[in-house]
Amino acid sequence: MSERVVVLAHEKFPDRSKTANGILRYGDREVVAVLDRDRAGERVRDHLPDVQDAPIVESFGDVDGPVDEFVVGIAPIGGGFDESWRPDVRAAIEAGCDVTAGLHYFLNEDEEFATLAAERGVTLTDVRKPHEGLTVSGARSGEVSADVVLTVGTDCSVGKMTATMELADAAEAAGIDACVIPTGQTGIMVEGWGNPVDRVVSDFTAGAVEEMILEKGDEHDLLIVEGQASIVHPAYSAVTCGILHGAMPDRLVLCHEAGREVVHGYEGFDLPPLAEYVDLYESLAAPVEEAEVVGGALNTSGVENDADAEAAVAEFGEAIDAPAADLVRFGAADLVEAIR
Amino acid sequence: MSERVVVLAHEKFPDRSKTANGILRYGDREVVAVLDRDRAGERVRDHLPDVQDAPIVESFGDVDGPVDEFVVGIAPIGGGFDESWRPDVRAAIEAGCDVTAGLHYFLNEDEEFATLAAERGVTLTDVRKPHEGLTVSGARSGEVSADVVLTVGTDCSVGKMTATMELADAAEAAGIDACVIPTGQTGIMVEGWGNPVDRVVSDFTAGAVEEMILEKGDEHDLLIVEGQASIVHPAYSAVTCGILHGAMPDRLVLCHEAGREVVHGYEGFDLPPLAEYVDLYESLAAPVEEAEVVGGALNTSGVENDADAEAAVAEFGEAIDAPAADLVRFGAADLVEAIR
């Protein structure tokens, strides 16, 4: 993995740049600049005080010093490539940078970029394109020596990726050799590897997770698998179910956002009661591998004051009958005890 | 859809030719010949007395009269193309036949076949290749006017496709305007349309089913959706879950094979008790759309005498607390009452 990275987030930093923010917050590489033409001259810390700092510049030409990798850190709805990014991507390739993106539009299928990359000997990585070798699961994830924890959710966008990263960091801080198993675009970009499970052939969903578990499961003591969507999501539950059975986890952490009552983007569908999620995930997991919901991660970012947030966390813990926390607001140390 | 078809089943008829048998048993087209070089000179009725009859011949050159479509009715493990079939496929294209196959090897990507098909103006259809327009579900299957029944299973290869076809035929016989929603290779070949749900991008699993429900749901009174795999299958449950939530069925028919106790091909995994399947399917369906297991289809083809088969059916019905039948052995009329 390269060490010095530049992250493109034109016109979207920091409120609509989930991937860029993830790399700044959880990545272990040095971000030498963020590109956002709307905020050139500002710094990352002006907006996100608790992540690594970097200058914000207008274009790739304004970046100081050598760069190993150029990352497209935003994804418009639909996952297309915005032509206004082309000069920066071109300049990065010409400077000898590898380029990584998580778009539905594949850089490797862009004639200009592919030709230029071949000339310069740099690698274009489309993290949303599954590799060719994926296949059906052999149901062997249960055989690895590591304990396997899976973050599961009550819905999309409740904080499963964040919970995964916070738990891994807190586990490491507690002296546990932990490894994240990334299953989505941002997780893959942060970790620098992984399978985009929502883009694989549906028959290979569990297999794409198993492949990663088998690769890392005997090298670490704890694997924390990034979950996706929810088991009762009208559109995406297939991905959730495949990850649950493919990972064969020992323990589950249920992730929820305070106040969420209906399915995000599918507002005609109520979320079932929280206790029902616990039953559903456990009873669905059991025939393949017994797994218990041992903790809950509540995202209280929409709750203004700490006292209300603490009350929400307490209520959530009671509803799911397990220790709960907001891992970002109050820290993840307590939950690490529950999952170890 | 073409009317006169030839089905290739070299060296595999009838015991390992599931697709060919499905077309003979449930298709509404005239099968003018089956190709099996090991059985040339015999007839279909020598082996399968209860399906439409046809001569078995050695090669395409031995078929009498005009042919509209040539179907590859077998699929070796791995889904490859057997080069020994090439002369027959070539002869069919040269004779102006459309060719249909459900292999992982796509006829449209075979240079010789693609070139020849273009010259002759015939269509090569790879039913296992999903069409380009698939996308995420909008969770609208519940809006169609038809009642929706989904066949669900305790495992792979227990008879969901057969139950689907038998129920549809019996419903038609009872005067109900029923339509099969095919989700797998054989169902698609028999019906002449459908999405191969196990081959779509995992995020689009539910969407691929919804697309079909919306297409047919206001044209018929009853849709019978062909289920796949099982909700506790270690490798394929993602497909099952996506179909369950994508179809938004009103009623479920649980399919099982008498005597099956472990997951086929994954013998380290016991099947859970039958009643647990009922709970699992119903509780997983409910947050998206309430669905009840209203009947059971037991495959007793491995049970020798009718009295034992009847006892097995009775025991199965008791275990799932719903009317049960072996639809092939004892007919589907009773179960039609349960699903209507």
XYZ file of C-alpha atoms in Angstrom:
680
model
C 0.000 0.000 0.000
C 1.251 3.486 -0.839
C 2.001 5.930 1.935
C 1.399 9.519 0.815
C -2.057 10.107 -0.577
C -4.060 12.953 -2.085
C -7.830 12.796 -1.802
C -10.211 14.411 -4.304
C -13.386 15.859 -2.736
C -14.298 18.738 -5.055
C -17.285 20.791 -3.886
C -18.281 18.140 -1.353
C -15.890 18.398 1.619
C -16.720 17.712 4.401
C -20.480 17.136 4.478
C -20.854 14.942 1.404
C -17.413 13.291 1.287
C -17.920 10.099 3.300
C -15.008 8.265 1.715
C -12.556 11.193 2.052
C -13.579 11.607 5.685
C -13.135 7.897 6.349
C -9.618 7.973 4.945
C -8.748 11.035 7.056
C -10.276 9.568 10.195
C -9.380 5.896 10.011
C -6.687 5.456 7.347
C -3.090 4.797 8.364
C -1.608 6.692 5.399
C -0.514 10.317 5.366
C -3.008 12.522 3.544
C -0.827 15.278 2.066
C -3.719 17.262 0.599
C -7.451 17.286 0.011
C -8.661 18.690 -3.314
C -11.752 20.869 -3.031
C -11.864 23.843 -5.349
C -14.561 25.466 -3.183
C -12.333 25.493 -0.079
C -8.816 26.040 -1.446
C -6.624 27.665 1.183
C -8.540 26.234 4.127
C -7.389 23.213 6.147
C -9.046 19.934 7.078
C -8.912 20.878 10.781
C -11.107 23.917 10.125
C -13.933 21.437 9.490
C -13.015 18.122 11.124
C -11.013 18.881 14.275
C -10.578 15.254 15.365
C -8.968 13.728 12.242
C -5.508 14.096 10.706
C -4.939 17.590 9.329
C -4.024 18.493 5.743
C -4.134 21.512 3.474
C -7.096 21.884 1.109
C -5.979 22.866 -2.390
C -7.610 23.666 -5.704
C -5.974 21.156 -8.007
C -3.385 18.381 -8.159
C -0.853 20.925 -9.442
C -0.989 22.702 -6.075
C 0.143 19.676 -4.053
C 3.642 19.882 -2.531
C 6.108 17.004 -2.665
C 5.861 13.420 -3.894
C 2.534 11.571 -3.876
C 2.106 7.798 -4.108
C -1.630 7.519 -4.539
C -4.514 9.666 -5.717
C -7.918 8.717 -4.341
C -11.317 9.834 -5.607
C -12.914 10.415 -2.201
C -16.445 11.260 -3.263
C -19.153 9.430 -5.213
C -22.052 11.292 -6.763
C -25.484 9.642 -6.752
C -25.344 7.080 -9.552
C -21.592 6.637 -9.200
C -20.641 8.437 -12.395
C -17.350 10.174 -13.202
C -17.561 13.966 -13.142
C -15.658 15.317 -16.136
C -14.478 18.290 -14.063
C -12.214 15.814 -12.218
C -10.408 14.727 -15.394
C -7.533 17.265 -15.309
C -6.651 16.238 -11.726
C -6.767 12.500 -12.473
C -4.692 13.063 -15.622
C -2.127 15.150 -13.727
C -1.885 12.503 -11.001
C -1.220 9.699 -13.504
C 1.325 11.870 -15.323
C 3.081 12.436 -11.977
C 3.367 8.664 -11.526
C 0.602 8.238 -8.913
C -1.539 5.156 -8.609
C -5.212 6.160 -8.765
C -8.033 4.572 -6.769
C -11.767 5.150 -7.154
C -14.977 3.529 -5.983
C -17.232 4.670 -8.795
C -19.576 2.596 -10.916
C -17.705 4.220 -13.816
C -14.480 2.258 -14.011
C -11.222 4.180 -14.519
C -9.743 1.105 -16.162
C -12.383 1.333 -18.892
C -11.665 5.015 -19.594
C -9.528 5.016 -22.714
C -7.469 8.096 -21.861
C -6.715 7.001 -18.302
C -5.980 3.400 -19.252
C -3.580 4.418 -22.012
C -1.828 7.000 -19.864
C -1.568 4.607 -16.907
C 0.012 1.950 -19.107
C 2.546 4.492 -20.407
C 3.485 5.677 -16.925
C 3.369 2.249 -15.314
C 0.848 3.226 -12.646
C -2.058 1.167 -11.363
C -5.695 2.211 -11.655
C -7.822 0.515 -8.997
C -11.605 0.397 -9.255
C -12.604 -0.862 -5.830
C -16.193 -1.390 -6.856
C -15.211 -3.948 -9.509
C -15.126 -7.421 -7.948
C -12.122 -9.551 -8.863
C -12.597 -12.418 -11.310
C -11.769 -15.249 -8.926
C -14.799 -15.008 -6.642
C -16.954 -18.089 -6.241
C -19.491 -19.765 -3.951
C -18.795 -20.126 -0.258
C -17.408 -23.377 1.052
C -18.817 -22.536 4.517
C -15.338 -22.616 6.046
C -15.216 -19.241 7.842
C -15.956 -21.000 11.124
C -12.606 -22.781 10.908
C -10.322 -19.764 11.372
C -8.565 -19.258 14.696
C -9.601 -15.606 15.138
C -12.807 -14.603 16.870
C -15.152 -13.053 14.316
C -17.390 -10.084 15.153
C -19.881 -8.693 12.627
C -21.518 -5.278 12.777
C -25.163 -5.592 11.753
C -27.673 -2.797 11.380
C -31.265 -1.765 11.772
C -30.993 0.056 8.427
C -28.595 1.514 5.867
C -26.485 4.525 6.923
C -26.731 4.006 10.660
C -22.967 3.789 11.260
C -21.814 0.198 10.652
C -18.597 1.237 8.895
C -17.824 3.760 11.629
C -18.585 1.242 14.382
C -16.329 -1.296 12.664
C -13.405 1.133 12.497
C -13.895 2.453 16.050
C -14.095 -1.072 17.471
C -10.940 -2.096 15.614
C -9.035 0.959 16.847
C -10.236 0.455 20.419
C -9.365 -3.244 20.297
C -5.862 -2.400 19.097
C -5.569 0.174 21.901
C -6.519 -2.579 24.352
C -3.700 -4.743 23.025
C -5.815 -7.023 20.837
C -4.487 -7.922 17.390
C -7.587 -6.933 15.402
C -8.229 -6.738 11.661
C -11.069 -5.080 9.778
C -12.757 -7.097 7.008
C -13.998 -4.377 4.635
C -17.091 -5.081 2.548
C -17.958 -1.658 1.100
C -16.377 1.115 -0.864
C -15.241 3.356 1.993
C -14.004 0.493 4.143
C -12.032 -0.864 1.186
C -10.477 2.552 0.494
C -9.555 3.065 4.146
C -8.067 -0.400 4.550
C -6.558 -0.622 1.079
C -8.068 -4.026 0.290
C -11.381 -5.889 0.409
C -14.289 -7.184 -1.687
C -17.204 -4.877 -2.653
C -19.799 -7.391 -1.498
C -22.799 -5.475 -2.802
C -21.381 -5.650 -6.345
C -20.595 -9.364 -6.568
C -22.807 -11.976 -8.257
C -25.551 -12.781 -5.742
C -24.573 -16.464 -5.605
C -21.079 -15.383 -4.498
C -22.153 -12.972 -1.733
C -21.244 -15.301 1.135
C -18.206 -16.547 -0.794
C -16.801 -13.024 -1.190
C -16.855 -12.615 2.596
C -15.516 -16.099 3.274
C -12.552 -15.431 0.978
C -11.508 -12.472 3.150
C -12.092 -14.300 6.445
C -9.920 -17.213 5.299
C -7.206 -14.798 4.134
C -6.918 -12.998 7.486
C -8.447 -15.352 10.016
C -5.290 -17.146 11.095
C -3.096 -14.018 11.155
C -5.053 -12.069 13.785
C -6.872 -12.691 17.054
C -9.991 -10.729 16.200
C -11.686 -9.995 12.885
C -14.266 -7.221 12.752
C -16.431 -7.596 9.669
C -18.068 -4.486 8.243
C -21.770 -5.228 7.796
C -24.043 -3.767 5.122
C -27.681 -2.628 5.056
C -30.129 -4.592 7.234
C -31.752 -7.996 7.258
C -35.198 -6.414 6.786
C -34.219 -3.870 4.146
C -36.708 -4.145 1.245
C -33.973 -3.731 -1.386
C -30.614 -4.733 0.119
C -31.310 -7.563 2.597
C -29.714 -10.118 0.279
C -26.318 -8.524 0.888
C -26.861 -8.512 4.662
C -27.918 -12.165 4.694
C -24.952 -13.245 2.570
C -22.503 -11.452 4.848
C -24.115 -12.989 7.957
C -23.805 -16.547 6.657
C -20.529 -16.001 4.826
C -18.734 -14.503 7.836
C -20.073 -17.135 10.279
C -19.460 -14.668 13.135
C -19.186 -15.582 16.802
C -20.643 -12.287 17.968
C -22.765 -9.471 16.559
C -22.853 -5.743 17.328
C -26.202 -4.157 16.436
C -25.844 -0.646 14.991
C -28.655 1.900 15.021
C -29.180 5.614 14.667
C -31.032 7.364 17.470
C -34.496 8.392 16.326
C -34.545 6.317 13.107
C -38.071 4.900 12.778
C -38.532 4.151 9.070
C -36.290 2.677 6.394
C -34.049 5.388 4.922
C -35.243 6.105 1.379
C -38.145 3.645 1.785
C -40.188 5.664 4.247
C -43.324 3.557 3.775
C -41.599 0.789 5.732
C -41.409 1.013 9.535
C -38.386 -0.418 11.307
C -39.492 -3.328 13.514
C -38.931 -3.100 17.293
C -35.244 -3.267 18.278
C -35.632 -6.522 20.206
C -36.998 -8.136 17.050
C -33.740 -7.381 15.228
C -31.847 -9.265 17.925
C -34.128 -12.289 17.506
C -33.993 -12.146 13.725
C -30.221 -11.884 13.408
C -29.593 -14.570 16.029
C -32.196 -17.036 14.744
C -31.094 -16.582 11.139
C -27.416 -17.030 12.030
C -27.893 -20.075 14.264
C -28.450 -22.843 11.675
C -25.119 -21.932 10.041
C -23.178 -20.716 13.111
C -24.483 -19.607 16.513
C -23.961 -15.866 17.038
C -25.111 -13.615 19.843
C -25.777 -9.887 19.828
C -23.253 -8.902 22.517
C -23.434 -5.144 22.182
C -25.024 -2.178 20.486
C -23.572 0.869 18.743
C -25.892 3.850 18.739
C -25.173 6.759 16.431
C -26.322 9.874 18.335
C -24.820 12.413 15.945
C -28.262 13.913 15.493
C -28.808 14.364 19.253
C -27.649 17.787 20.397
C -26.670 17.500 24.039
C -24.678 14.811 25.785
C -27.262 14.116 28.475
C -29.920 13.281 25.888
C -27.398 11.181 23.985
C -26.512 9.268 27.149
C -30.180 8.639 27.829
C -30.681 7.417 24.258
C -27.745 5.024 24.612
C -29.132 3.674 27.901
C -32.558 3.159 26.349
C -31.036 1.408 23.326
C -28.999 -0.920 25.550
C -32.122 -1.812 27.481
C -34.131 -2.496 24.327
C -31.551 -4.926 22.954
C -30.575 -6.275 26.385
C -26.841 -5.739 25.816
C -24.166 -3.138 26.619
C -24.421 -0.149 24.293
C -22.376 2.922 23.436
C -22.012 5.747 20.969
C -18.509 4.791 19.879
C -17.631 8.186 18.423
C -19.160 10.361 21.119
C -18.319 8.367 24.222
C -15.556 5.988 23.104
C -15.473 2.288 22.302
C -13.501 0.887 25.245
C -16.565 -0.529 27.048
C -17.828 -2.289 23.960
C -14.415 -3.859 23.347
C -14.886 -5.693 26.634
C -18.209 -7.027 25.357
C -16.868 -8.339 22.048
C -13.546 -9.834 23.168
C -41.451 -17.607 -28.432
C -40.656 -20.255 -31.025
C -42.824 -23.334 -31.308
C -40.816 -26.340 -32.466
C -37.756 -27.047 -30.357
C -34.901 -29.517 -30.265
C -33.232 -30.186 -26.927
C -29.606 -31.257 -26.551
C -28.981 -33.715 -23.694
C -25.988 -35.740 -24.882
C -25.013 -38.588 -22.550
C -27.171 -37.216 -19.745
C -30.812 -38.046 -20.572
C -32.864 -38.517 -18.449
C -31.125 -38.734 -15.072
C -28.844 -35.707 -15.361
C -30.826 -33.513 -17.743
C -32.926 -31.377 -15.377
C -33.469 -28.594 -17.897
C -34.385 -30.932 -20.765
C -36.817 -32.759 -18.497
C -38.371 -29.473 -17.338
C -38.968 -28.417 -20.929
C -40.523 -31.795 -21.771
C -42.678 -31.835 -18.652
C -43.764 -28.212 -18.265
C -42.995 -26.371 -21.512
C -45.799 -25.435 -23.881
C -43.709 -25.895 -27.017
C -43.477 -29.006 -29.166
C -40.233 -30.877 -28.596
C -39.512 -32.488 -31.980
C -36.390 -34.350 -30.836
C -33.993 -34.873 -27.958
C -30.314 -35.247 -28.856
C -28.519 -37.927 -26.848
C -25.915 -39.902 -28.755
C -26.010 -42.636 -26.091
C -29.716 -43.306 -26.639
C -30.247 -42.683 -30.358
C -33.232 -44.681 -31.620
C -35.010 -44.740 -28.251
C -37.909 -42.439 -27.351
C -38.555 -40.055 -24.477
C -41.509 -42.176 -23.318
C -39.186 -45.160 -22.784
C -37.740 -43.189 -19.850
C -40.265 -40.533 -18.823
C -43.764 -41.937 -19.389
C -45.641 -38.907 -18.071
C -44.203 -36.117 -20.264
C -44.602 -35.271 -23.957
C -43.008 -37.887 -26.174
C -40.281 -37.312 -28.791
C -37.681 -39.334 -30.669
C -34.131 -39.413 -29.319
C -31.572 -38.886 -32.085
C -27.803 -38.802 -32.408
C -27.249 -35.376 -33.933
C -29.028 -32.300 -35.255
C -28.711 -33.724 -38.772
C -31.073 -36.542 -37.813
C -33.973 -34.240 -36.886
C -36.971 -34.288 -39.233
C -38.716 -31.146 -40.393
C -38.327 -27.469 -39.536
C -37.040 -26.384 -36.110
C -37.428 -22.932 -34.596
C -35.209 -23.219 -31.542
C -32.319 -25.342 -30.355
C -31.942 -25.562 -26.567
C -28.917 -26.805 -24.643
C -30.823 -28.794 -22.037
C -27.958 -29.903 -19.818
C -25.337 -28.058 -17.771
C -22.169 -29.781 -16.625
C -20.774 -28.902 -13.198
C -19.058 -25.564 -13.640
C -21.361 -24.553 -16.488
C -18.789 -24.937 -19.261
C -19.432 -25.637 -22.945
C -18.586 -29.179 -24.007
C -16.758 -29.037 -27.342
C -18.464 -32.247 -28.425
C -21.684 -30.191 -28.718
C -20.172 -27.757 -31.232
C -21.168 -29.586 -34.450
C -24.821 -29.696 -33.326
C -24.937 -26.036 -32.303
C -23.228 -25.068 -35.570
C -25.687 -27.158 -37.620
C -28.646 -25.616 -35.767
C -27.477 -22.067 -36.471
C -26.804 -22.947 -40.096
C -30.357 -24.287 -40.342
C -31.665 -20.914 -39.121
C -32.545 -21.947 -35.546
C -32.354 -19.618 -32.583
C -30.148 -21.177 -29.891
C -30.729 -20.934 -26.140
C -28.386 -22.044 -23.357
C -28.077 -21.569 -19.606
C -24.331 -22.072 -19.315
C -21.788 -19.876 -17.572
C -19.994 -20.009 -20.921
C -21.893 -17.528 -23.058
C -22.727 -18.502 -26.645
C -22.746 -14.829 -27.553
C -19.083 -14.595 -26.597
C -18.084 -17.588 -28.728
C -16.556 -16.119 -31.866
C -17.660 -18.853 -34.251
C -21.252 -18.937 -32.995
C -21.586 -15.153 -32.805
C -20.286 -14.691 -36.361
C -22.412 -17.483 -37.773
C -25.528 -16.268 -35.928
C -25.050 -12.757 -37.314
C -24.714 -14.181 -40.843
C -27.850 -16.293 -40.526
C -29.857 -13.708 -38.613
C -30.616 -16.007 -35.666
C -30.640 -15.085 -31.984
C -28.326 -16.652 -29.408
C -29.827 -16.397 -25.917
C -27.705 -16.923 -22.807
C -30.327 -17.144 -20.090
C -27.736 -16.982 -17.329
C -26.553 -13.539 -18.423
C -28.629 -10.873 -16.607
C -29.826 -8.000 -18.769
C -28.131 -4.624 -18.420
C -31.108 -2.679 -17.102
C -31.404 -4.326 -13.683
C -31.255 -2.077 -10.642
C -32.187 -1.859 -6.942
C -35.694 -2.672 -5.811
C -38.159 0.134 -5.261
C -40.148 -2.129 -2.893
C -43.247 -1.902 -5.083
C -44.108 -5.587 -5.606
C -46.806 -5.268 -2.945
C -48.727 -2.894 -5.209
C -49.682 -5.361 -7.961
C -53.246 -6.627 -8.168
C -52.326 -10.328 -8.395
C -51.907 -12.498 -5.332
C -48.260 -13.503 -5.020
C -47.205 -16.971 -3.833
C -43.526 -17.846 -3.337
C -42.123 -21.358 -3.110
C -39.440 -21.450 -0.407
C -37.260 -24.363 0.553
C -35.538 -26.190 3.352
C -32.517 -26.632 1.055
C -31.324 -26.574 -2.559
C -32.680 -29.280 -4.905
C -35.775 -30.167 -2.906
C -38.235 -29.392 -5.712
C -39.078 -25.672 -5.668
C -39.059 -25.366 -9.472
C -41.221 -28.487 -9.810
C -43.635 -27.289 -7.111
C -43.891 -23.917 -8.853
C -44.761 -25.490 -12.196
C -47.178 -28.043 -10.708
C -48.996 -25.357 -8.712
C -49.294 -23.131 -11.773
C -50.672 -25.990 -13.894
C -53.114 -27.016 -11.165
C -54.230 -23.416 -10.678
C -54.871 -23.068 -14.403
C -56.811 -26.341 -14.316
C -58.919 -24.858 -11.514
C -59.711 -21.860 -13.687
C -57.287 -19.428 -12.052
C -55.294 -17.120 -14.350
C -51.838 -17.963 -12.969
C -48.361 -16.957 -14.126
C -44.986 -18.399 -13.153
C -42.227 -15.929 -12.239
C -39.042 -17.832 -13.190
C -35.862 -17.064 -11.271
C -33.496 -19.851 -12.363
C -32.116 -21.410 -15.477
C -34.622 -24.229 -15.960
C -37.636 -22.101 -15.071
C -36.463 -19.459 -17.537
C -35.989 -22.036 -20.307
C -39.401 -23.581 -19.683
C -41.222 -20.247 -19.546
C -39.148 -18.537 -22.212
C -38.422 -15.433 -20.122
C -37.187 -14.420 -16.644
C -34.207 -13.097 -14.699
C -31.449 -15.480 -13.500
C -31.571 -14.095 -9.975
C -28.544 -15.999 -8.691
C -26.363 -14.300 -11.340
C -27.348 -10.662 -10.786
C -25.326 -8.133 -8.783
C -26.150 -8.831 -5.130
C -27.512 -5.316 -4.604
C -30.015 -5.984 -7.394
C -31.287 -9.381 -6.150
C -34.615 -8.058 -4.865
C -34.828 -5.629 -7.789
C -34.513 -8.427 -10.351
C -37.558 -10.144 -8.818
C -39.525 -6.922 -8.425
C -39.005 -6.134 -12.117
C -40.742 -9.395 -13.075
C -43.560 -8.986 -10.536
C -44.316 -5.489 -11.814
C -44.262 -6.736 -15.411
C -46.822 -9.508 -14.844
C -48.628 -8.543 -11.647
C -51.516 -6.643 -13.172
C -52.061 -9.079 -16.064
C -52.849 -12.178 -13.993
C -54.745 -13.124 -10.846
C -52.027 -15.252 -9.294
C -48.238 -15.097 -9.586
C -46.239 -18.115 -8.461
C -42.637 -17.128 -7.862
C -39.974 -19.804 -8.204
C -37.835 -19.699 -5.053
C -34.144 -20.568 -4.834
C -31.965 -22.320 -2.242
C -32.924 -21.791 1.435
C -32.804 -19.012 3.967
C -30.300 -20.971 6.084
C -28.098 -22.196 3.239
C -24.449 -21.439 4.149
C -23.597 -20.336 0.590
C -26.774 -19.268 -1.203
C -29.058 -17.688 1.431
C -28.476 -14.206 -0.003
C -30.410 -15.205 -3.120
C -33.273 -16.635 -1.040
C -33.492 -13.521 1.125
C -33.466 -11.193 -1.878
C -36.272 -13.136 -3.551
C -38.344 -13.141 -0.333
C -38.137 -9.371 0.085
C -38.189 -8.576 -3.627
C -41.324 -10.630 -4.339
C -43.209 -9.350 -1.260
C -45.383 -12.485 -1.397
C -48.752 -12.864 0.304
C -48.310 -16.594 0.871
C -45.476 -19.096 1.038
C -45.306 -22.795 0.146
C -42.516 -24.607 1.980
C -40.775 -27.240 -0.160
C -38.813 -30.153 1.297
C -37.483 -33.544 0.289
C -38.518 -36.487 2.443
C -35.577 -37.711 4.470
C -33.285 -34.728 3.848
C -31.486 -33.995 7.117
C -28.310 -32.122 6.160
C -27.554 -29.387 3.649
C -26.934 -30.899 0.203
C -23.226 -30.552 -0.594
C -22.566 -29.051 2.863
C -23.143 -32.158 4.902
C -21.552 -30.691 8.053
C -24.642 -28.513 8.431
C -27.852 -29.998 9.837
C -31.167 -28.697 8.601
C -33.042 -27.021 11.483
C -36.424 -28.439 12.575
C -39.182 -27.884 9.995
C -41.242 -25.645 12.280
C -38.239 -23.349 12.617
C -38.261 -22.746 8.847
C -41.865 -21.587 9.102
C -40.958 -19.130 11.877
C -37.859 -17.915 10.064
C -39.489 -17.296 6.698
C -42.535 -15.617 8.260
C -40.631 -13.434 10.728
C -38.104 -12.363 8.092
C -40.836 -11.529 5.580
C -43.065 -9.616 7.997
C -41.184 -6.288 8.308
C -41.359 -5.894 4.516
C -44.668 -7.695 3.812
C -46.607 -10.151 5.994
C -46.545 -13.637 4.476
C -47.824 -16.906 5.840
C -46.724 -20.460 5.090
C -50.061 -21.799 3.820
C -48.909 -25.146 2.512
C -46.075 -27.590 2.077
C -44.769 -29.483 -0.944
C -42.945 -32.674 -0.058
C -40.815 -34.406 -2.666
C -41.162 -38.148 -1.976
C -39.424 -39.333 -5.138
C -36.935 -41.232 -2.969
C -39.700 -43.078 -1.075
C -40.534 -46.386 -2.726
C -44.127 -47.199 -1.881
C -47.152 -44.930 -1.843
C -48.205 -45.769 1.712
C -44.834 -44.613 3.091
C -44.999 -41.526 0.898
C -48.471 -40.702 2.199
C -47.281 -41.108 5.758
C -44.314 -38.830 5.049
C -46.615 -36.180 3.606
C -48.893 -36.365 6.653
C -45.939 -36.044 9.018
C -44.585 -33.086 7.047
C -47.952 -31.312 7.136
C -48.135 -31.813 10.872
C -44.610 -30.459 11.414
C -45.318 -27.247 9.520
C -48.949 -27.036 10.665
C -50.297 -26.579 7.133
C -51.801 -28.696 4.346
C -49.127 -30.678 2.511
C -48.851 -32.777 -0.630
C -46.414 -34.421 -2.991
C -47.512 -32.469 -6.034
C -46.054 -34.881 -8.573
C -47.060 -38.121 -6.889
C -50.487 -37.216 -5.553
C -51.448 -34.090 -7.510
C -51.599 -30.410 -6.641
C -55.347 -29.763 -6.530
C -55.560 -29.713 -2.709
C -52.707 -27.259 -2.380
C -54.265 -24.934 -4.925
C -57.136 -24.493 -2.474
C -54.624 -23.470 0.193
C -52.838 -20.859 -1.890
C -55.780 -19.211 -3.643
